[in-house]
Amino acid sequence: FSLNLAADCNAVLKALQPIFQEQGMTETVHNWEDHGYLATYIKKNGSFANLRIYPHGLVLLDLQSYNDHAKGREETDQLLNKVEERMKELFHGNIKKVKRLPAILRGGTIDRYWPTADGRLVEYDIDEVVYDEDSPYQNIKILHSKQFGNILILSGDVNLAESDLAYTRAIMGSGKEDYTGKEVLILGGGDGGILYEIVKLKPKMVTMIPTSNIDQMVIDGCKKYMRKTCGDILDNLKGECYQVLIEDCIPVLKRYAKEGRMFDYVINDLTAVPISTSPEEDSTWEFLRLILDLSMKVLKQDGKYFTQGNCINLTDALTQYEEQLSRLYCPVEFSKEIVCVPSYMELY
């Protein structure tokens, strides 16, 4: 509750106490004089409420309950309704805003909460854990969302969902490129989406190095549970116009550079831009610079390098990335595109 006036903390407490007493809840009150009140109410079944009253006119109520059934949720709603009615009686037209948030479900077998790149918490409509395994390098999860389909999550980072063809198309050039008869190198892309889409475009040869770590388990999980993204392309690591190398990409890039092997396109789907804006102190920036430099060495003079940036809100990190481009051993031109990736729930 946000009030239009200063709150009489004691009056608010006295007005709301009977509601919690009716529930058989035990009360403990802390008074900080000029800093308001904190009242805690505990029920015998372990449910509890924290009532925080600030003198400047903010009243917060947090409820936690172990009830995971319809009756328990109904009881919680009834208590909240009574508190809201009593506050409106007490302050008449002097309540500026009332905001009630949905319950956060903790400790469930299905984790619905995943952060965006810029640190906001998103609740997904996850209804099934499809795959959950630890490889030597990372935790690999594939969770099912009612609206996004299966979602690949690597070590807590939402990578790609079956709904996210917009991401794949963007990192391939948004339909503006002609891959016919071209040599293409994909760094990362272990979900198989980029490889699946490019092979349709009749390239001469696509070489994919799925990760900077040799993680076969990502491919195994995706080829079984992300088939709307990768089709059948990962069923075989070698086809008529593609090959998948389960190797560390850095030694391979160095080898290609030494051999003079060149590509028309390099697509880097390894990692997003680091959130840190201090490249000298962040090893991820060093990794990105290394990948950029090595990629330029295997890219034809008129070739193109595609990569993802980051969430549009991370302006400092994106600016820092652009500055890295001026540090490469050769001059480059670059352009940007902003795309809405459905399962990210943000512009990228």
Short mmCIF file of N, CA and C in Angstrom, two decimals, residues 73-238:
data_model
loop_
_atom_site.label_atom_id
_atom_site.label_comp_id
_atom_site.label_asym_id
_atom_site.label_seq_id
_atom_site.Cartn_x
_atom_site.Cartn_y
_atom_site.Cartn_z
N ARG A 73 -4.55 -21.77 -0.88
CA ARG A 73 -4.47 -20.54 -1.67
C ARG A 73 -5.71 -19.67 -1.43
N GLU A 74 -6.84 -20.30 -1.27
CA GLU A 74 -8.08 -19.56 -1.00
C GLU A 74 -8.00 -18.85 0.35
N GLU A 75 -7.46 -19.53 1.35
CA GLU A 75 -7.31 -18.92 2.68
C GLU A 75 -6.38 -17.71 2.63
N THR A 76 -5.30 -17.84 1.86
CA THR A 76 -4.36 -16.72 1.71
C THR A 76 -5.04 -15.53 1.04
N ASP A 77 -5.80 -15.78 -0.02
CA ASP A 77 -6.51 -14.70 -0.72
C ASP A 77 -7.51 -14.01 0.21
N GLN A 78 -8.19 -14.81 1.01
CA GLN A 78 -9.17 -14.24 1.94
C GLN A 78 -8.50 -13.31 2.94
N LEU A 79 -7.34 -13.72 3.46
CA LEU A 79 -6.62 -12.88 4.42
C LEU A 79 -6.18 -11.57 3.76
N LEU A 80 -5.65 -11.68 2.54
CA LEU A 80 -5.23 -10.48 1.83
C LEU A 80 -6.41 -9.55 1.55
N ASN A 81 -7.54 -10.12 1.19
CA ASN A 81 -8.73 -9.31 0.94
C ASN A 81 -9.16 -8.55 2.19
N LYS A 82 -9.11 -9.21 3.33
CA LYS A 82 -9.49 -8.56 4.59
C LYS A 82 -8.54 -7.41 4.93
N VAL A 83 -7.24 -7.63 4.71
CA VAL A 83 -6.27 -6.57 4.96
C VAL A 83 -6.54 -5.38 4.05
N GLU A 84 -6.81 -5.64 2.78
CA GLU A 84 -7.07 -4.55 1.84
C GLU A 84 -8.33 -3.78 2.21
N GLU A 85 -9.39 -4.50 2.59
CA GLU A 85 -10.64 -3.83 2.99
C GLU A 85 -10.42 -2.97 4.22
N ARG A 86 -9.64 -3.49 5.20
CA ARG A 86 -9.42 -2.73 6.45
C ARG A 86 -8.58 -1.49 6.19
N MET A 87 -7.58 -1.60 5.30
CA MET A 87 -6.76 -0.44 4.96
C MET A 87 -7.59 0.64 4.27
N LYS A 88 -8.50 0.24 3.40
CA LYS A 88 -9.35 1.21 2.71
C LYS A 88 -10.30 1.89 3.68
N GLU A 89 -10.79 1.15 4.67
CA GLU A 89 -11.64 1.75 5.71
C GLU A 89 -10.85 2.76 6.54
N LEU A 90 -9.58 2.41 6.81
CA LEU A 90 -8.76 3.25 7.69
C LEU A 90 -8.32 4.54 7.00
N PHE A 91 -8.00 4.46 5.71
CA PHE A 91 -7.44 5.62 5.02
C PHE A 91 -8.38 6.23 3.99
N HIS A 92 -9.56 5.69 3.83
CA HIS A 92 -10.57 6.23 2.93
C HIS A 92 -9.94 6.49 1.54
N GLY A 93 -9.91 7.73 1.08
CA GLY A 93 -9.39 8.02 -0.25
C GLY A 93 -7.92 8.36 -0.28
N ASN A 94 -7.20 8.05 0.78
CA ASN A 94 -5.79 8.45 0.88
C ASN A 94 -4.81 7.33 0.53
N ILE A 95 -5.29 6.27 -0.13
CA ILE A 95 -4.39 5.23 -0.64
C ILE A 95 -4.09 5.52 -2.10
N LYS A 96 -2.83 5.80 -2.39
CA LYS A 96 -2.42 6.15 -3.75
C LYS A 96 -2.37 4.91 -4.64
N LYS A 97 -1.87 3.80 -4.09
CA LYS A 97 -1.72 2.60 -4.91
C LYS A 97 -1.77 1.35 -4.05
N VAL A 98 -2.47 0.34 -4.57
CA VAL A 98 -2.47 -0.99 -3.96
C VAL A 98 -1.94 -1.96 -5.00
N LYS A 99 -0.93 -2.71 -4.66
CA LYS A 99 -0.33 -3.65 -5.61
C LYS A 99 -0.21 -5.02 -4.95
N ARG A 100 -0.80 -6.03 -5.58
CA ARG A 100 -0.71 -7.40 -5.08
C ARG A 100 0.03 -8.24 -6.10
N LEU A 101 1.12 -8.87 -5.68
CA LEU A 101 1.95 -9.66 -6.59
C LEU A 101 1.58 -11.14 -6.51
N PRO A 102 1.73 -11.87 -7.61
CA PRO A 102 1.48 -13.31 -7.57
C PRO A 102 2.45 -14.00 -6.63
N ALA A 103 2.06 -15.16 -6.15
CA ALA A 103 2.92 -15.91 -5.24
C ALA A 103 4.15 -16.42 -5.96
N ILE A 104 5.30 -16.35 -5.27
CA ILE A 104 6.52 -16.98 -5.75
C ILE A 104 6.56 -18.38 -5.17
N LEU A 105 6.70 -19.38 -6.04
CA LEU A 105 6.69 -20.77 -5.60
C LEU A 105 8.13 -21.25 -5.42
N ARG A 106 8.51 -21.51 -4.19
CA ARG A 106 9.88 -21.91 -3.87
C ARG A 106 9.99 -23.41 -3.67
N GLY A 107 11.15 -23.93 -4.06
CA GLY A 107 11.45 -25.32 -3.73
C GLY A 107 10.69 -26.36 -4.52
N GLY A 108 10.06 -25.95 -5.61
CA GLY A 108 9.30 -26.90 -6.42
C GLY A 108 10.21 -27.78 -7.26
N THR A 109 9.65 -28.86 -7.75
CA THR A 109 10.44 -29.75 -8.61
C THR A 109 10.74 -29.11 -9.95
N ILE A 110 9.92 -28.13 -10.34
CA ILE A 110 10.13 -27.40 -11.59
C ILE A 110 10.47 -25.96 -11.26
N ASP A 111 11.63 -25.49 -11.70
CA ASP A 111 12.06 -24.12 -11.46
C ASP A 111 11.52 -23.22 -12.57
N ARG A 112 10.66 -22.30 -12.19
CA ARG A 112 10.04 -21.42 -13.19
C ARG A 112 10.78 -20.10 -13.38
N TYR A 113 11.72 -19.79 -12.50
CA TYR A 113 12.28 -18.44 -12.44
C TYR A 113 13.70 -18.41 -13.01
N TRP A 114 13.87 -17.57 -14.05
CA TRP A 114 15.17 -17.45 -14.69
C TRP A 114 15.43 -15.98 -14.99
N PRO A 115 16.65 -15.50 -14.76
CA PRO A 115 16.94 -14.07 -14.96
C PRO A 115 17.17 -13.72 -16.42
N THR A 116 16.82 -12.48 -16.77
CA THR A 116 17.17 -11.96 -18.09
C THR A 116 18.63 -11.52 -18.05
N ALA A 117 19.16 -11.16 -19.22
CA ALA A 117 20.57 -10.76 -19.29
C ALA A 117 20.85 -9.52 -18.46
N ASP A 118 19.85 -8.64 -18.32
CA ASP A 118 20.06 -7.42 -17.56
C ASP A 118 19.56 -7.53 -16.12
N GLY A 119 19.41 -8.77 -15.64
CA GLY A 119 19.18 -8.98 -14.21
C GLY A 119 17.76 -8.89 -13.73
N ARG A 120 16.78 -8.93 -14.61
CA ARG A 120 15.38 -8.97 -14.18
C ARG A 120 14.93 -10.42 -14.05
N LEU A 121 14.05 -10.67 -13.11
CA LEU A 121 13.58 -12.02 -12.87
C LEU A 121 12.31 -12.28 -13.68
N VAL A 122 12.33 -13.35 -14.47
CA VAL A 122 11.18 -13.71 -15.30
C VAL A 122 10.61 -15.04 -14.79
N GLU A 123 9.30 -15.10 -14.67
CA GLU A 123 8.65 -16.37 -14.34
C GLU A 123 8.13 -16.98 -15.64
N TYR A 124 8.66 -18.14 -15.98
CA TYR A 124 8.23 -18.85 -17.19
C TYR A 124 7.09 -19.81 -16.86
N ASP A 125 6.35 -20.18 -17.90
CA ASP A 125 5.25 -21.13 -17.72
C ASP A 125 5.78 -22.56 -17.91
N ILE A 126 6.81 -22.89 -17.16
CA ILE A 126 7.43 -24.21 -17.25
C ILE A 126 6.51 -25.25 -16.60
N ASP A 127 6.25 -26.34 -17.31
CA ASP A 127 5.40 -27.38 -16.74
C ASP A 127 6.07 -28.76 -16.72
N GLU A 128 7.32 -28.84 -17.24
CA GLU A 128 7.97 -30.15 -17.26
C GLU A 128 9.49 -30.00 -17.38
N VAL A 129 10.20 -30.79 -16.59
CA VAL A 129 11.65 -30.92 -16.76
C VAL A 129 11.89 -32.05 -17.76
N VAL A 130 12.33 -31.72 -18.93
CA VAL A 130 12.50 -32.70 -20.00
C VAL A 130 13.84 -33.42 -19.88
N TYR A 131 14.88 -32.64 -19.50
CA TYR A 131 16.24 -33.18 -19.46
C TYR A 131 17.03 -32.36 -18.44
N ASP A 132 17.77 -33.03 -17.58
CA ASP A 132 18.57 -32.33 -16.57
C ASP A 132 19.78 -33.18 -16.24
N GLU A 133 20.94 -32.80 -16.78
CA GLU A 133 22.16 -33.57 -16.58
C GLU A 133 23.34 -32.63 -16.37
N ASP A 134 24.32 -33.11 -15.62
CA ASP A 134 25.58 -32.39 -15.44
C ASP A 134 26.65 -33.03 -16.30
N SER A 135 27.24 -32.22 -17.19
CA SER A 135 28.40 -32.69 -17.95
C SER A 135 29.65 -32.27 -17.19
N PRO A 136 30.83 -32.65 -17.64
CA PRO A 136 32.05 -32.19 -16.96
C PRO A 136 32.22 -30.67 -17.02
N TYR A 137 31.45 -29.99 -17.88
CA TYR A 137 31.66 -28.57 -18.10
C TYR A 137 30.53 -27.69 -17.57
N GLN A 138 29.30 -28.22 -17.49
CA GLN A 138 28.16 -27.37 -17.18
C GLN A 138 26.93 -28.20 -16.85
N ASN A 139 25.95 -27.53 -16.28
CA ASN A 139 24.64 -28.16 -16.10
C ASN A 139 23.82 -27.92 -17.36
N ILE A 140 23.18 -28.97 -17.85
CA ILE A 140 22.38 -28.88 -19.07
C ILE A 140 20.93 -29.19 -18.72
N LYS A 141 20.06 -28.22 -18.93
CA LYS A 141 18.64 -28.42 -18.70
C LYS A 141 17.87 -28.16 -19.99
N ILE A 142 16.85 -28.95 -20.21
CA ILE A 142 15.86 -28.66 -21.24
C ILE A 142 14.51 -28.71 -20.55
N LEU A 143 13.85 -27.56 -20.48
CA LEU A 143 12.56 -27.44 -19.80
C LEU A 143 11.48 -27.13 -20.82
N HIS A 144 10.28 -27.60 -20.55
CA HIS A 144 9.17 -27.35 -21.47
C HIS A 144 8.33 -26.18 -21.00
N SER A 145 8.13 -25.23 -21.90
CA SER A 145 7.26 -24.09 -21.66
C SER A 145 6.02 -24.23 -22.53
N LYS A 146 4.86 -23.88 -21.97
CA LYS A 146 3.62 -24.01 -22.72
C LYS A 146 3.62 -23.14 -23.97
N GLN A 147 4.23 -21.94 -23.88
CA GLN A 147 4.20 -21.05 -25.05
C GLN A 147 5.47 -21.08 -25.88
N PHE A 148 6.62 -21.42 -25.30
CA PHE A 148 7.88 -21.37 -26.04
C PHE A 148 8.38 -22.74 -26.46
N GLY A 149 7.73 -23.82 -26.04
CA GLY A 149 8.23 -25.15 -26.34
C GLY A 149 9.40 -25.51 -25.45
N ASN A 150 10.23 -26.43 -25.87
CA ASN A 150 11.39 -26.81 -25.08
C ASN A 150 12.44 -25.70 -25.09
N ILE A 151 13.04 -25.46 -23.93
CA ILE A 151 14.03 -24.39 -23.76
C ILE A 151 15.33 -25.01 -23.28
N LEU A 152 16.42 -24.71 -23.97
CA LEU A 152 17.75 -25.15 -23.57
C LEU A 152 18.34 -24.13 -22.60
N ILE A 153 18.74 -24.61 -21.42
CA ILE A 153 19.34 -23.74 -20.39
C ILE A 153 20.67 -24.34 -19.98
N LEU A 154 21.74 -23.58 -20.14
CA LEU A 154 23.08 -24.05 -19.81
C LEU A 154 23.60 -23.28 -18.61
N SER A 155 23.82 -23.99 -17.51
CA SER A 155 24.33 -23.39 -16.26
C SER A 155 23.53 -22.15 -15.88
N GLY A 156 22.20 -22.25 -15.94
CA GLY A 156 21.33 -21.16 -15.51
C GLY A 156 21.10 -20.07 -16.54
N ASP A 157 21.67 -20.19 -17.74
CA ASP A 157 21.53 -19.18 -18.78
C ASP A 157 20.60 -19.70 -19.88
N VAL A 158 19.49 -19.00 -20.09
CA VAL A 158 18.54 -19.40 -21.13
C VAL A 158 19.23 -19.21 -22.49
N ASN A 159 19.43 -20.31 -23.22
CA ASN A 159 20.14 -20.26 -24.50
C ASN A 159 19.20 -20.11 -25.69
N LEU A 160 18.27 -21.03 -25.82
CA LEU A 160 17.41 -21.02 -27.00
C LEU A 160 16.20 -21.89 -26.74
N ALA A 161 15.05 -21.45 -27.27
CA ALA A 161 13.83 -22.25 -27.20
C ALA A 161 13.38 -22.61 -28.61
N GLU A 162 12.49 -23.57 -28.68
CA GLU A 162 11.97 -23.98 -29.99
C GLU A 162 11.20 -22.85 -30.69
N SER A 163 10.82 -21.83 -29.93
CA SER A 163 10.10 -20.68 -30.48
C SER A 163 11.02 -19.65 -31.13
N ASP A 164 12.37 -19.83 -30.96
CA ASP A 164 13.29 -18.72 -31.20
C ASP A 164 13.96 -18.74 -32.58
N LEU A 165 13.19 -19.04 -33.61
CA LEU A 165 13.74 -19.01 -34.97
C LEU A 165 14.22 -17.60 -35.32
N ALA A 166 13.63 -16.57 -34.70
CA ALA A 166 14.05 -15.19 -34.96
C ALA A 166 15.51 -14.99 -34.60
N TYR A 167 15.95 -15.62 -33.52
CA TYR A 167 17.36 -15.54 -33.13
C TYR A 167 18.26 -16.16 -34.20
N THR A 168 17.88 -17.37 -34.60
CA THR A 168 18.69 -18.10 -35.59
C THR A 168 18.76 -17.35 -36.91
N ARG A 169 17.64 -16.83 -37.36
CA ARG A 169 17.63 -16.08 -38.62
C ARG A 169 18.48 -14.83 -38.53
N ALA A 170 18.41 -14.14 -37.38
CA ALA A 170 19.18 -12.90 -37.21
C ALA A 170 20.67 -13.16 -37.24
N ILE A 171 21.12 -14.21 -36.56
CA ILE A 171 22.56 -14.48 -36.49
C ILE A 171 23.09 -15.06 -37.81
N MET A 172 22.17 -15.38 -38.72
CA MET A 172 22.56 -15.81 -40.07
C MET A 172 22.48 -14.66 -41.08
N GLY A 173 22.04 -13.47 -40.62
CA GLY A 173 21.96 -12.33 -41.53
C GLY A 173 20.57 -11.95 -41.94
N SER A 174 19.56 -12.49 -41.26
CA SER A 174 18.16 -12.10 -41.47
C SER A 174 17.69 -12.24 -42.92
N GLY A 175 18.12 -13.33 -43.57
CA GLY A 175 17.64 -13.63 -44.91
C GLY A 175 18.27 -12.81 -46.01
N LYS A 176 19.28 -11.99 -45.67
CA LYS A 176 19.90 -11.11 -46.68
C LYS A 176 21.12 -11.75 -47.33
N GLU A 177 21.54 -12.90 -46.84
CA GLU A 177 22.78 -13.51 -47.34
C GLU A 177 22.48 -14.70 -48.26
N ASP A 178 23.34 -14.88 -49.23
CA ASP A 178 23.24 -16.02 -50.14
C ASP A 178 24.34 -17.02 -49.77
N TYR A 179 23.95 -18.13 -49.17
CA TYR A 179 24.91 -19.12 -48.70
C TYR A 179 25.20 -20.20 -49.77
N THR A 180 24.58 -20.07 -50.91
CA THR A 180 24.77 -21.08 -51.95
C THR A 180 26.24 -21.22 -52.33
N GLY A 181 26.77 -22.42 -52.21
CA GLY A 181 28.14 -22.70 -52.61
C GLY A 181 29.20 -22.07 -51.73
N LYS A 182 28.84 -21.61 -50.55
CA LYS A 182 29.78 -20.90 -49.68
C LYS A 182 30.37 -21.82 -48.61
N GLU A 183 31.55 -21.42 -48.13
CA GLU A 183 32.22 -22.09 -47.01
C GLU A 183 31.82 -21.36 -45.72
N VAL A 184 31.27 -22.10 -44.76
CA VAL A 184 30.74 -21.50 -43.54
C VAL A 184 31.36 -22.18 -42.32
N LEU A 185 31.75 -21.38 -41.34
CA LEU A 185 32.25 -21.90 -40.07
C LEU A 185 31.33 -21.43 -38.95
N ILE A 186 30.80 -22.38 -38.17
CA ILE A 186 29.94 -22.06 -37.03
C ILE A 186 30.71 -22.38 -35.76
N LEU A 187 30.85 -21.38 -34.89
CA LEU A 187 31.46 -21.56 -33.58
C LEU A 187 30.34 -21.62 -32.55
N GLY A 188 30.25 -22.69 -31.80
CA GLY A 188 29.11 -22.86 -30.89
C GLY A 188 27.94 -23.48 -31.63
N GLY A 189 26.74 -23.02 -31.28
CA GLY A 189 25.56 -23.52 -31.99
C GLY A 189 25.24 -24.96 -31.69
N GLY A 190 25.56 -25.43 -30.48
CA GLY A 190 25.36 -26.83 -30.13
C GLY A 190 23.93 -27.30 -30.17
N ASP A 191 22.97 -26.37 -30.19
CA ASP A 191 21.56 -26.76 -30.31
C ASP A 191 21.23 -27.21 -31.72
N GLY A 192 22.10 -26.92 -32.69
CA GLY A 192 21.89 -27.38 -34.06
C GLY A 192 21.02 -26.50 -34.91
N GLY A 193 20.47 -25.44 -34.35
CA GLY A 193 19.54 -24.60 -35.10
C GLY A 193 20.16 -23.91 -36.29
N ILE A 194 21.33 -23.30 -36.10
CA ILE A 194 21.99 -22.59 -37.19
C ILE A 194 22.39 -23.57 -38.29
N LEU A 195 22.99 -24.68 -37.88
CA LEU A 195 23.41 -25.68 -38.87
C LEU A 195 22.22 -26.18 -39.68
N TYR A 196 21.11 -26.47 -39.02
CA TYR A 196 19.92 -26.98 -39.69
C TYR A 196 19.40 -26.00 -40.74
N GLU A 197 19.39 -24.71 -40.38
CA GLU A 197 18.86 -23.71 -41.30
C GLU A 197 19.81 -23.43 -42.46
N ILE A 198 21.12 -23.42 -42.21
CA ILE A 198 22.08 -23.11 -43.27
C ILE A 198 22.17 -24.24 -44.30
N VAL A 199 22.12 -25.48 -43.84
CA VAL A 199 22.21 -26.61 -44.76
C VAL A 199 21.08 -26.56 -45.80
N LYS A 200 19.93 -26.02 -45.40
CA LYS A 200 18.81 -25.87 -46.34
C LYS A 200 19.16 -24.94 -47.50
N LEU A 201 20.17 -24.07 -47.30
CA LEU A 201 20.49 -23.02 -48.27
C LEU A 201 21.60 -23.42 -49.24
N LYS A 202 21.92 -24.71 -49.28
CA LYS A 202 22.85 -25.28 -50.28
C LYS A 202 24.27 -24.69 -50.21
N PRO A 203 24.88 -24.66 -49.04
CA PRO A 203 26.27 -24.20 -48.97
C PRO A 203 27.21 -25.25 -49.55
N LYS A 204 28.45 -24.85 -49.84
CA LYS A 204 29.45 -25.82 -50.27
C LYS A 204 29.83 -26.73 -49.12
N MET A 205 30.16 -26.12 -47.96
CA MET A 205 30.51 -26.90 -46.77
C MET A 205 30.32 -26.04 -45.52
N VAL A 206 29.72 -26.64 -44.51
CA VAL A 206 29.57 -25.99 -43.20
C VAL A 206 30.36 -26.80 -42.19
N THR A 207 31.25 -26.15 -41.49
CA THR A 207 31.99 -26.79 -40.40
C THR A 207 31.50 -26.18 -39.09
N MET A 208 31.04 -27.03 -38.19
CA MET A 208 30.54 -26.54 -36.91
C MET A 208 31.42 -27.09 -35.78
N ILE A 209 31.89 -26.19 -34.93
CA ILE A 209 32.62 -26.57 -33.71
C ILE A 209 31.73 -26.14 -32.56
N PRO A 210 31.00 -27.07 -31.94
CA PRO A 210 29.88 -26.71 -31.08
C PRO A 210 30.22 -25.87 -29.86
N THR A 211 31.44 -25.91 -29.36
CA THR A 211 31.70 -25.19 -28.11
C THR A 211 33.18 -24.99 -27.90
N SER A 212 33.50 -24.10 -26.97
CA SER A 212 34.89 -23.93 -26.57
C SER A 212 35.30 -25.06 -25.63
N ASN A 213 34.31 -25.74 -25.08
CA ASN A 213 34.56 -26.97 -24.33
C ASN A 213 33.98 -28.14 -25.13
N ILE A 214 34.57 -29.29 -25.01
CA ILE A 214 34.14 -30.43 -25.82
C ILE A 214 32.97 -31.11 -25.12
N ASP A 215 31.76 -30.66 -25.40
CA ASP A 215 30.61 -31.11 -24.62
C ASP A 215 29.61 -31.84 -25.52
N GLN A 216 29.83 -33.12 -25.68
CA GLN A 216 28.96 -33.96 -26.49
C GLN A 216 27.55 -34.03 -25.91
N MET A 217 27.44 -33.85 -24.57
CA MET A 217 26.14 -34.01 -23.92
C MET A 217 25.13 -32.96 -24.36
N VAL A 218 25.60 -31.76 -24.71
CA VAL A 218 24.69 -30.73 -25.22
C VAL A 218 24.06 -31.20 -26.52
N ILE A 219 24.89 -31.71 -27.42
CA ILE A 219 24.40 -32.22 -28.71
C ILE A 219 23.44 -33.39 -28.49
N ASP A 220 23.82 -34.30 -27.59
CA ASP A 220 22.97 -35.47 -27.34
C ASP A 220 21.60 -35.06 -26.83
N GLY A 221 21.57 -34.09 -25.90
CA GLY A 221 20.30 -33.62 -25.36
C GLY A 221 19.46 -32.93 -26.41
N CYS A 222 20.10 -32.08 -27.22
CA CYS A 222 19.36 -31.31 -28.22
C CYS A 222 18.82 -32.19 -29.35
N LYS A 223 19.62 -33.14 -29.80
CA LYS A 223 19.15 -33.95 -30.93
C LYS A 223 17.96 -34.83 -30.53
N LYS A 224 17.79 -35.03 -29.22
CA LYS A 224 16.66 -35.83 -28.75
C LYS A 224 15.46 -34.96 -28.38
N TYR A 225 15.73 -33.80 -27.77
CA TYR A 225 14.63 -33.03 -27.19
C TYR A 225 14.42 -31.65 -27.82
N MET A 226 15.27 -31.24 -28.78
CA MET A 226 15.10 -29.94 -29.43
C MET A 226 14.94 -30.10 -30.94
N ARG A 227 14.21 -31.11 -31.35
CA ARG A 227 14.14 -31.45 -32.78
C ARG A 227 13.34 -30.43 -33.59
N LYS A 228 12.50 -29.64 -32.95
CA LYS A 228 11.83 -28.56 -33.68
C LYS A 228 12.83 -27.47 -34.07
N THR A 229 13.95 -27.43 -33.37
CA THR A 229 15.01 -26.47 -33.68
C THR A 229 16.03 -27.06 -34.65
N CYS A 230 16.48 -28.28 -34.38
CA CYS A 230 17.60 -28.85 -35.14
C CYS A 230 17.18 -29.91 -36.16
N GLY A 231 15.90 -30.30 -36.18
CA GLY A 231 15.47 -31.35 -37.10
C GLY A 231 16.28 -32.62 -36.86
N ASP A 232 16.75 -33.22 -37.94
CA ASP A 232 17.54 -34.44 -37.81
C ASP A 232 19.03 -34.20 -38.08
N ILE A 233 19.44 -32.91 -38.11
CA ILE A 233 20.79 -32.58 -38.54
C ILE A 233 21.87 -33.11 -37.60
N LEU A 234 21.53 -33.27 -36.30
CA LEU A 234 22.53 -33.73 -35.33
C LEU A 234 22.55 -35.25 -35.20
N ASP A 235 21.68 -35.94 -35.93
CA ASP A 235 21.68 -37.41 -35.87
C ASP A 235 23.01 -37.97 -36.39
N ASN A 236 23.61 -37.23 -37.33
CA ASN A 236 24.92 -37.61 -37.87
C ASN A 236 25.85 -36.40 -37.79
N LEU A 237 27.07 -36.61 -37.35
CA LEU A 237 28.01 -35.51 -37.21
C LEU A 237 28.67 -35.14 -38.53
N LYS A 238 28.32 -35.86 -39.59
CA LYS A 238 28.87 -35.54 -40.90
C LYS A 238 27.83 -35.83 -41.97
#
